[in-house]
XYZ file of N, CA, C and O in Angstrom:
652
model
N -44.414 -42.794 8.615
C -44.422 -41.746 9.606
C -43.005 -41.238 9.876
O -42.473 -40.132 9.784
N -42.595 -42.445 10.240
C -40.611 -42.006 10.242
C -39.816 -40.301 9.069
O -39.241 -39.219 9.194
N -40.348 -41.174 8.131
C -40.206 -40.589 6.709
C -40.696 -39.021 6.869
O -40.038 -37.982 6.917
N -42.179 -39.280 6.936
C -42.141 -37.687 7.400
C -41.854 -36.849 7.926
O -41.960 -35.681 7.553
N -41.337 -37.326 9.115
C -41.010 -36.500 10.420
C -39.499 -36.074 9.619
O -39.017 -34.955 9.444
N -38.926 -37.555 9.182
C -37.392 -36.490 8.675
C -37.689 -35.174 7.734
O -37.079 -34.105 7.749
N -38.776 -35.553 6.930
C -39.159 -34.714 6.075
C -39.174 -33.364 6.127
O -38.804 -32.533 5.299
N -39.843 -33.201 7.644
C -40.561 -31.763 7.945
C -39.088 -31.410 9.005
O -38.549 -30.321 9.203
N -38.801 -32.494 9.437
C -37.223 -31.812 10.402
C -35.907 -31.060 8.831
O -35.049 -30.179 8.775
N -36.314 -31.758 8.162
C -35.223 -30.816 7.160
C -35.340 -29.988 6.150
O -34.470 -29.605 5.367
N -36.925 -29.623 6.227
C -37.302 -28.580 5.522
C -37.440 -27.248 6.931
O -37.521 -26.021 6.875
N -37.418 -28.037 7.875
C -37.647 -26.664 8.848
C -36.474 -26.270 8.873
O -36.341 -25.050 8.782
N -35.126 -27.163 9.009
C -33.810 -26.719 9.533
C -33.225 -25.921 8.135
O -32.182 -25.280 8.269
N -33.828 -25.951 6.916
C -33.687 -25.314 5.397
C -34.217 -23.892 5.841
O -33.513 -22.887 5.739
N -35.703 -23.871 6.416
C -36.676 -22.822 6.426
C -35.646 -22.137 7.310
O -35.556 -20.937 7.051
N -34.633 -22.674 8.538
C -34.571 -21.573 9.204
C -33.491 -21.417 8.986
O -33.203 -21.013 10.112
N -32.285 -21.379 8.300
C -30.976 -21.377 7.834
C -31.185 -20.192 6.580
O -30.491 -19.212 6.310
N -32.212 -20.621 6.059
C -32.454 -19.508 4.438
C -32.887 -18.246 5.206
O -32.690 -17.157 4.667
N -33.529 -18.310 6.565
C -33.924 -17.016 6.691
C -32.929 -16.281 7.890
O -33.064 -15.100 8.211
N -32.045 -17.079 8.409
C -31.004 -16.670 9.502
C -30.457 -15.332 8.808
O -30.249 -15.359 7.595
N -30.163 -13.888 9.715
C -29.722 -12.468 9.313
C -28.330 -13.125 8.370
O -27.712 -14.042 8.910
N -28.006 -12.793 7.406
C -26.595 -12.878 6.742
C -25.529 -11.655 6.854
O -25.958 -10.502 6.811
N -24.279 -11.885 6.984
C -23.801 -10.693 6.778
C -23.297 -10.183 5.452
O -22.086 -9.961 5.411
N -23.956 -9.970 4.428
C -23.359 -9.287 3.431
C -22.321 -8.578 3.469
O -21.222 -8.821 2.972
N -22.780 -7.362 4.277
C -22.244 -6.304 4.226
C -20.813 -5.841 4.983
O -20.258 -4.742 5.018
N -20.355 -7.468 5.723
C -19.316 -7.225 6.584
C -18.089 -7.281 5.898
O -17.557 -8.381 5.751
N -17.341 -5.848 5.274
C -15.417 -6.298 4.796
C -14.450 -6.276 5.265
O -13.937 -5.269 5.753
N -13.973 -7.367 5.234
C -12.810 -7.402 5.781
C -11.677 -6.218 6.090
O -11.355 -5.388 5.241
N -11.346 -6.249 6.893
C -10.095 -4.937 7.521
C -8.911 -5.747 7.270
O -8.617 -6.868 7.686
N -8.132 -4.728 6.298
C -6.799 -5.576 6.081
C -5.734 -4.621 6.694
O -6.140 -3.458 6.695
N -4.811 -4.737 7.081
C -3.516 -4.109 7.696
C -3.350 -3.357 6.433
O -3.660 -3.553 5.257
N -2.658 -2.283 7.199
C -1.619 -0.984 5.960
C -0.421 -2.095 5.298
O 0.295 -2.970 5.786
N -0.593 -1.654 4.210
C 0.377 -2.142 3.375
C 1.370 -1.106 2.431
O 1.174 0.108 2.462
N 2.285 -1.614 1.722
C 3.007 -0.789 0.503
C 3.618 -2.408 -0.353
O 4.111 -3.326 0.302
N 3.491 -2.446 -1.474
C 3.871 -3.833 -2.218
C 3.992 -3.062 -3.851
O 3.630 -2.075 -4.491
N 4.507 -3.886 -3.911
C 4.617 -3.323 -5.685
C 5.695 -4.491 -5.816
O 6.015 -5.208 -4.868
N 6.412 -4.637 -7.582
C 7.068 -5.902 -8.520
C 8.035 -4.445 -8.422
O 7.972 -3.249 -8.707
N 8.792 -5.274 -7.919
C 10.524 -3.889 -8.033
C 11.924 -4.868 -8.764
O 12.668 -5.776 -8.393
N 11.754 -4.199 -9.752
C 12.540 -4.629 -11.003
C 12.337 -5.797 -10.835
O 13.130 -6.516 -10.227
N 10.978 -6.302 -11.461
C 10.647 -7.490 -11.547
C 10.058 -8.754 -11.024
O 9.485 -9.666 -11.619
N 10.426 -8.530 -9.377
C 10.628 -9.170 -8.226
C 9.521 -9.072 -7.161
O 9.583 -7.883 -6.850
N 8.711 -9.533 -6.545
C 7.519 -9.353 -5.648
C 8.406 -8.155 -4.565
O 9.571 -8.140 -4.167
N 7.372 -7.327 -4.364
C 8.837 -6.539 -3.134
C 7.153 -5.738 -1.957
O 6.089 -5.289 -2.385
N 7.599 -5.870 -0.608
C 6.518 -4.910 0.385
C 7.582 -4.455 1.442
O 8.794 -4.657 1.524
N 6.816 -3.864 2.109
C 7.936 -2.947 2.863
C 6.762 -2.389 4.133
O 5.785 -1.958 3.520
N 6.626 -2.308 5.051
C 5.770 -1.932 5.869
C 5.898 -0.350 6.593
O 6.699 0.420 7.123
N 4.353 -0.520 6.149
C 4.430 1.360 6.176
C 4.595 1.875 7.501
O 3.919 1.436 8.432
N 5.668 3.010 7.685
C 5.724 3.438 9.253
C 5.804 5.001 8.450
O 6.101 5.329 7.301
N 5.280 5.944 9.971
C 5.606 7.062 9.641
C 4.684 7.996 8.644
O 5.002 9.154 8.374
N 3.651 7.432 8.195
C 2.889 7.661 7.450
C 2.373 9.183 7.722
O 2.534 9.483 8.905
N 1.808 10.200 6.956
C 1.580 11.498 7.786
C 0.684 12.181 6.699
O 0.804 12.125 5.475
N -0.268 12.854 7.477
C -1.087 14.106 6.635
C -0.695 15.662 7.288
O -1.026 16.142 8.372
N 0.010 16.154 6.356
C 0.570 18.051 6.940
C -0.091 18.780 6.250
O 0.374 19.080 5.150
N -1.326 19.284 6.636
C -1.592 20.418 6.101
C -2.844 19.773 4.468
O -3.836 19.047 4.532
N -2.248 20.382 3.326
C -3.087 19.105 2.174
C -2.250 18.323 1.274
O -2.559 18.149 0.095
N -0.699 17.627 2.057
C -0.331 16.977 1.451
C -0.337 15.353 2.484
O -0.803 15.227 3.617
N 0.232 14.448 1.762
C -0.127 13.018 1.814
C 1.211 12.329 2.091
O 1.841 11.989 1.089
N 1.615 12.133 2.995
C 3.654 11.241 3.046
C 2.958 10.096 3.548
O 2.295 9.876 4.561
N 3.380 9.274 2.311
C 3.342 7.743 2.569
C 4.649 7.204 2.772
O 5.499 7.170 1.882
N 4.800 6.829 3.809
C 6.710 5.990 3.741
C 6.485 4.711 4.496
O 5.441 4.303 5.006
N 7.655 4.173 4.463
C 8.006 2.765 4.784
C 9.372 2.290 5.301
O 10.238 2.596 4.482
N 9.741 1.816 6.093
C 11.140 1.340 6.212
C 11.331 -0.050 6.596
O 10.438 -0.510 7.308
N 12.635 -1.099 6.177
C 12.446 -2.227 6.787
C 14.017 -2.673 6.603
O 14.786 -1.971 5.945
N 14.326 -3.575 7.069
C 15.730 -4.172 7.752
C 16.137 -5.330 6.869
O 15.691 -6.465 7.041
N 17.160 -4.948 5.736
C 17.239 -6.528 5.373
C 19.373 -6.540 5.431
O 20.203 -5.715 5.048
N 19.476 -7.682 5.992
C 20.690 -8.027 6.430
C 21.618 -7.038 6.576
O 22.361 -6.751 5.638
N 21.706 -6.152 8.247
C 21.608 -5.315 8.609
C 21.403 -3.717 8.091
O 21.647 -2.716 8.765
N 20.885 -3.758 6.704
C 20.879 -2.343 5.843
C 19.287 -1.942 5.934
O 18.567 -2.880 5.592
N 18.546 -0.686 6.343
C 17.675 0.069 6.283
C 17.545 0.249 5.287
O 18.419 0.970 4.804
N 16.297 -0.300 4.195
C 15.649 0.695 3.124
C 14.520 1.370 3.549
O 13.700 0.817 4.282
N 14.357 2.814 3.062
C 13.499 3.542 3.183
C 12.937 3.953 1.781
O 13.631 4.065 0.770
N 11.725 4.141 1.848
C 10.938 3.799 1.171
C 9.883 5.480 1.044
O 9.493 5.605 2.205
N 9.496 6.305 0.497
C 8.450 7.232 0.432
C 8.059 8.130 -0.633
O 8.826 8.501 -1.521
N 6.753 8.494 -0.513
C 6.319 9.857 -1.252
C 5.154 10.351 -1.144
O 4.089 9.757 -0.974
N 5.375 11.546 -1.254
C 4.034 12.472 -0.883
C 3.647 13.073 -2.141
O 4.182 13.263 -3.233
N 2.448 13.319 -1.563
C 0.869 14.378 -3.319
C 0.386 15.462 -2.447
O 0.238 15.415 -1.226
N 0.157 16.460 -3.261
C -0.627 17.630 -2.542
C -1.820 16.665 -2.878
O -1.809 15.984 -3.904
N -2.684 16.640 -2.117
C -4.139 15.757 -2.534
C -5.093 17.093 -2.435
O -5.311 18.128 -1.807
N -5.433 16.395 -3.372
C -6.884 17.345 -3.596
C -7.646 16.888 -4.350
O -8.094 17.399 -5.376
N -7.910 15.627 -3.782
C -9.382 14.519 -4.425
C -8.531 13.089 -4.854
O -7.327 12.836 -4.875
N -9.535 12.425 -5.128
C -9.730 10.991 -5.627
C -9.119 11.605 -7.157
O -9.589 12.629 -7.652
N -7.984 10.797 -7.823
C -7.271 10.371 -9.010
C -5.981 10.610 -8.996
O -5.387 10.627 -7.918
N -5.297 10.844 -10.232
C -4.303 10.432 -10.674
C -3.174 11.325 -10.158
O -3.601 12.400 -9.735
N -1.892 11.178 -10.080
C -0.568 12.483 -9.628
C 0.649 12.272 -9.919
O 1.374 11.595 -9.189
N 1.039 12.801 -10.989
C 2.325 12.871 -11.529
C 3.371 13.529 -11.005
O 3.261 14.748 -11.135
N 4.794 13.001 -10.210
C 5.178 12.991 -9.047
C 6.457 13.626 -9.762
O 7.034 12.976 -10.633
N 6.797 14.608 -9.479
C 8.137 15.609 -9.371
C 9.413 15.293 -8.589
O 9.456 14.738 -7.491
N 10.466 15.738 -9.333
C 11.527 14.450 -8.824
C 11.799 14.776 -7.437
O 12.593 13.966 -6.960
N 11.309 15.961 -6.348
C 11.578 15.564 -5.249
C 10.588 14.980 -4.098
O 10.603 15.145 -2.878
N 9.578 14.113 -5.083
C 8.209 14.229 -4.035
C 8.413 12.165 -4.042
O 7.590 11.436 -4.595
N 9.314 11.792 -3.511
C 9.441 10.387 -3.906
C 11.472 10.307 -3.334
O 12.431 11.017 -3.633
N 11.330 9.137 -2.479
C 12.647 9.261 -2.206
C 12.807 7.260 -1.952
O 11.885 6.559 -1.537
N 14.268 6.728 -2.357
C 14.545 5.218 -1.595
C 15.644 5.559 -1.835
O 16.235 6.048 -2.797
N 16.035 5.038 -0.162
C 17.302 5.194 0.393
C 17.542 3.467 0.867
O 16.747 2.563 1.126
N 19.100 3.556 0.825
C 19.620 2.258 1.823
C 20.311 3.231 2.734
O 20.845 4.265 2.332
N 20.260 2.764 4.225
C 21.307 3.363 5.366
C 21.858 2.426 5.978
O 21.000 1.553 6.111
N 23.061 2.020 6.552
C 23.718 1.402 7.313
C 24.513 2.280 8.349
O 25.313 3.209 8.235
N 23.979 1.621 9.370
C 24.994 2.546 10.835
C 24.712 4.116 10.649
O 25.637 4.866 10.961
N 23.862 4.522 10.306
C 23.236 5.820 10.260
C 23.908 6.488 8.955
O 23.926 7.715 8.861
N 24.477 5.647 7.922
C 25.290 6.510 6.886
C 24.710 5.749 5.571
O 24.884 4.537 5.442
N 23.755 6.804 4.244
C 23.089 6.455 3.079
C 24.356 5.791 2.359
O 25.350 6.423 2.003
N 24.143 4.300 2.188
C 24.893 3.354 1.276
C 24.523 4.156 -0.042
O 25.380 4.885 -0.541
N 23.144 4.027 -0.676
C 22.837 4.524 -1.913
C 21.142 5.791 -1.946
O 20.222 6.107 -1.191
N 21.417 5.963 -2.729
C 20.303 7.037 -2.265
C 19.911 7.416 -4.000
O 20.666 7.854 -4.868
N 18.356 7.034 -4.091
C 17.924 7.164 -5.514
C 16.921 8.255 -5.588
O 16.120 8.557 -4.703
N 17.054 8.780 -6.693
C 15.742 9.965 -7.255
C 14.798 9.426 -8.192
O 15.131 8.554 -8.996
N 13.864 9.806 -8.143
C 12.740 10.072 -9.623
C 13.390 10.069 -10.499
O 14.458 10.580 -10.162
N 13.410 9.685 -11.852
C 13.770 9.461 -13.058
C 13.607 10.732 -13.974
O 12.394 10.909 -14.085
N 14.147 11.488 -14.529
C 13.467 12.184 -15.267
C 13.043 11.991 -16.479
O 12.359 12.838 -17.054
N 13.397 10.833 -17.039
C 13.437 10.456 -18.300
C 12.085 9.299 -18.561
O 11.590 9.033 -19.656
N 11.626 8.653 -17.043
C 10.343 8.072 -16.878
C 9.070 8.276 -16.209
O 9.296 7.826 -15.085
N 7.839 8.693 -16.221
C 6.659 9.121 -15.396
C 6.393 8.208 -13.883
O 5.994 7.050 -13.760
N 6.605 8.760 -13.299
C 5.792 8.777 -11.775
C 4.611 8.667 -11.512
O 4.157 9.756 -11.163
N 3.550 7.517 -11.504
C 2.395 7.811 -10.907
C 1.900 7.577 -9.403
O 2.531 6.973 -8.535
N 0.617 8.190 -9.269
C 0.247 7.872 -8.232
C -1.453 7.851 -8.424
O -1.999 8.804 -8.980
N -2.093 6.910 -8.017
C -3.999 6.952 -8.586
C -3.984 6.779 -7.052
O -3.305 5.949 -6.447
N -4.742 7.586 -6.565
C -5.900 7.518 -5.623
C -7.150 7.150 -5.911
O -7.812 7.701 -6.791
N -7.630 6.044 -5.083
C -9.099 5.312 -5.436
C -9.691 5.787 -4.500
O -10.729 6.389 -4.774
N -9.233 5.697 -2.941
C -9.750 5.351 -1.413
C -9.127 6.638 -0.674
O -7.928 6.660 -0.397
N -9.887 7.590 -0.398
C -9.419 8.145 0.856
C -10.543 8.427 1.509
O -11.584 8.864 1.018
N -10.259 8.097 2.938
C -11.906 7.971 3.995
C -11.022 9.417 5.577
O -10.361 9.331 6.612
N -11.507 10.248 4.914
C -10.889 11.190 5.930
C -11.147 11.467 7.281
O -10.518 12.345 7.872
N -12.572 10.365 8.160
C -12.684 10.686 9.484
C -12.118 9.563 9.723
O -12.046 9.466 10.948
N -11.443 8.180 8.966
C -10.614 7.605 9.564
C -8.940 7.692 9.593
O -8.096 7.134 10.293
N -8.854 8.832 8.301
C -7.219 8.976 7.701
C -6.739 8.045 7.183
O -5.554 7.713 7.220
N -8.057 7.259 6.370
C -7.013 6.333 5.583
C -6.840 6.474 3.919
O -7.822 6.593 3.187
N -5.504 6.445 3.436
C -5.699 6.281 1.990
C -5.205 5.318 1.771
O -4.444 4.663 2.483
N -5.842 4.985 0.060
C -5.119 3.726 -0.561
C -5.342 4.368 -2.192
O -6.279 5.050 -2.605
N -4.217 3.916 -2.872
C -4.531 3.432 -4.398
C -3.121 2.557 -5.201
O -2.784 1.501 -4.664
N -2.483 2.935 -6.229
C -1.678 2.495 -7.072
C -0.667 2.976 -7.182
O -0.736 4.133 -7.597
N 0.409 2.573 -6.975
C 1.740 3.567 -8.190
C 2.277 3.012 -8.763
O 2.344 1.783 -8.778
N 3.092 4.162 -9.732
C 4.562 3.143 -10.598
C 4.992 4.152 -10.678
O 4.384 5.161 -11.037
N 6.729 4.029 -10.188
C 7.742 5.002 -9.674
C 8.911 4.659 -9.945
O 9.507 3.926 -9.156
N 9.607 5.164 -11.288
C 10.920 5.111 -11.577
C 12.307 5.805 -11.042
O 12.572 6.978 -11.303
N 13.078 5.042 -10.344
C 14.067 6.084 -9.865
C 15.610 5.437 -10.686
O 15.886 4.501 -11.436
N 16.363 6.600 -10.001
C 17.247 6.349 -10.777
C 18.383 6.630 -9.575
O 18.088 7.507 -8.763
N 19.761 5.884 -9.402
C 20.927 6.415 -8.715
C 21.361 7.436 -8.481
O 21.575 8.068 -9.515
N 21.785 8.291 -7.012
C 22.067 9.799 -7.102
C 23.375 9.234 -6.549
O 24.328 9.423 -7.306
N 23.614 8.679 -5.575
C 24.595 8.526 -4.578
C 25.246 6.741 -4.284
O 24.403 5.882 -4.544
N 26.315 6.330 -3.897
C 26.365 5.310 -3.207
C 27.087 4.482 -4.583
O 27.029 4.756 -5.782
N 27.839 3.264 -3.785
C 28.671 2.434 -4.870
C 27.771 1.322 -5.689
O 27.970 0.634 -6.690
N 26.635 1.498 -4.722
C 25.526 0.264 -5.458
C 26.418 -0.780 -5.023
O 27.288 -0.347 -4.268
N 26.489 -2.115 -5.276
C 27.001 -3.304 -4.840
C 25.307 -4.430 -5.334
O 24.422 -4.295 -6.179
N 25.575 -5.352 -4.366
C 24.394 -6.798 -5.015
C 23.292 -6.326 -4.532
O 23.200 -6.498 -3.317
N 22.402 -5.785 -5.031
C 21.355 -5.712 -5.241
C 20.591 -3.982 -5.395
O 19.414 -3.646 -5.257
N 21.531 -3.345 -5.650
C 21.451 -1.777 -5.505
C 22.031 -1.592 -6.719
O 23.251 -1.551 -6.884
N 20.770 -1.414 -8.048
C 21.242 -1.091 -9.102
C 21.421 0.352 -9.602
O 21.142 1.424 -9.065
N 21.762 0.169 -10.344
C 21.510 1.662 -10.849
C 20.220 2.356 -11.591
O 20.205 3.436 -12.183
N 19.479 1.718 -11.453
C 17.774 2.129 -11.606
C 17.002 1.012 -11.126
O 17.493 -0.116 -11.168
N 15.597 1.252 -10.577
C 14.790 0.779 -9.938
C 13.962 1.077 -10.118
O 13.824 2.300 -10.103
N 12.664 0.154 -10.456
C 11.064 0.238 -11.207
C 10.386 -0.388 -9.838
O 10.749 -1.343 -9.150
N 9.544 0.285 -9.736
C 8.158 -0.071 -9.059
C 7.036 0.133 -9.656
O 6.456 1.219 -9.674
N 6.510 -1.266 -10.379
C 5.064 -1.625 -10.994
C 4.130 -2.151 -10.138
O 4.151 -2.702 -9.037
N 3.126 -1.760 -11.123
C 1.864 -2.363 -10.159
C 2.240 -2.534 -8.466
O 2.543 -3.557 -7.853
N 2.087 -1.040 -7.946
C 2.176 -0.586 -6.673
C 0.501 -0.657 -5.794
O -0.638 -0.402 -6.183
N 0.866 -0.965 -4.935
C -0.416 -1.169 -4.463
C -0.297 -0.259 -2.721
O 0.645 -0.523 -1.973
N -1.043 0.449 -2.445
C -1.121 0.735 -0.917
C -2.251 1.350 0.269
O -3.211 2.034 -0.086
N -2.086 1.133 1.172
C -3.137 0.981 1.893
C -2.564 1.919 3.623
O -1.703 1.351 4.295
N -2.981 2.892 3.980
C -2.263 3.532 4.645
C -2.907 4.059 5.815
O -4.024 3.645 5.506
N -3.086 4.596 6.826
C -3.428 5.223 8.206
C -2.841 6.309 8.479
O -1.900 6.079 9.239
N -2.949 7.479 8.205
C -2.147 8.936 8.195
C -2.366 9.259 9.960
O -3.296 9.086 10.748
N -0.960 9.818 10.057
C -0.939 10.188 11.526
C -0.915 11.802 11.133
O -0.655 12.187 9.993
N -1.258 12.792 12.367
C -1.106 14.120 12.462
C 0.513 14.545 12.428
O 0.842 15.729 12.504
């Protein structure tokens, strides 16, 4: 009798666990991001400033490393989900210190610019997709860690457009 009773207590507590609502359908919300391998190296930068004007797209970023500002951005005329080959003034990284550009890099002309859009959800303003963005030195003495060209692979981003 014992025996049974466990029996039917753990096929009921089975019966009602298999049929409890599941959430499939719940995904996770991840924070805005910008990350990409910059010359080589894991590199993110947190997106501020982000903006939709009109039908173009400014994704930027800025962040503080031992007292020097890098800034980080670039904008697409968007006009749908895919790919955008980025013109050397639609893409900018700067270093600033004390309000004055240490180094200041352009688009490459000699390497392609992308940008893939996967994700844009427009009653929330968010986009996301991929880049890889070659720049090259315009300005500045460079010093340790400010080369004279800079790769961003396998770019990844995730964004919240303000008005």
């Amino acid at each position: 009798m014992k025996k049974c009773l466990l029996s039917f207590f753990y096929a009921t507590l089975l019966l009602l666990n298999s049929c409890a609502k599941k959430k499939c359908c719940d995904f996770p919300v991840y924070k805005d991001f910008i990350l990409a391998d910059k010359n080589g190296a894991a590199w993110n930068i947190p997106p501020s400033n982000s903006a939709i004007k009109q039908d173009t797209f400014i994704v930027s970023g800025s962040n503080i490393i031992a007292g020097t500002e890098e800034r980080f951005g670039f904008k697409i005329r968007f006009d749908g989900l895919g790919y955008y080959e980025l013109k050397s003034n639609e893409a900018y990284y700067t270093f600033v210190k004390n309000n004055l550009t240490v180094s200041s890099y352009k688009l490459s002309l000699t390497q392609g610019s992308t940008i893939a859009v996967f994700g844009a959800n427009e009653k929330d303003k968010i986009i996301q997709g991929f880049f890889e963005l070659h720049f090259t030195r315009m300005t500045g003495a460079g010093g340790p860690g400010q080369p004279d060209s800079i790769r961003f692979l396998n770019g990844k981003f995730k964004v919240r457009l303000q008005n």
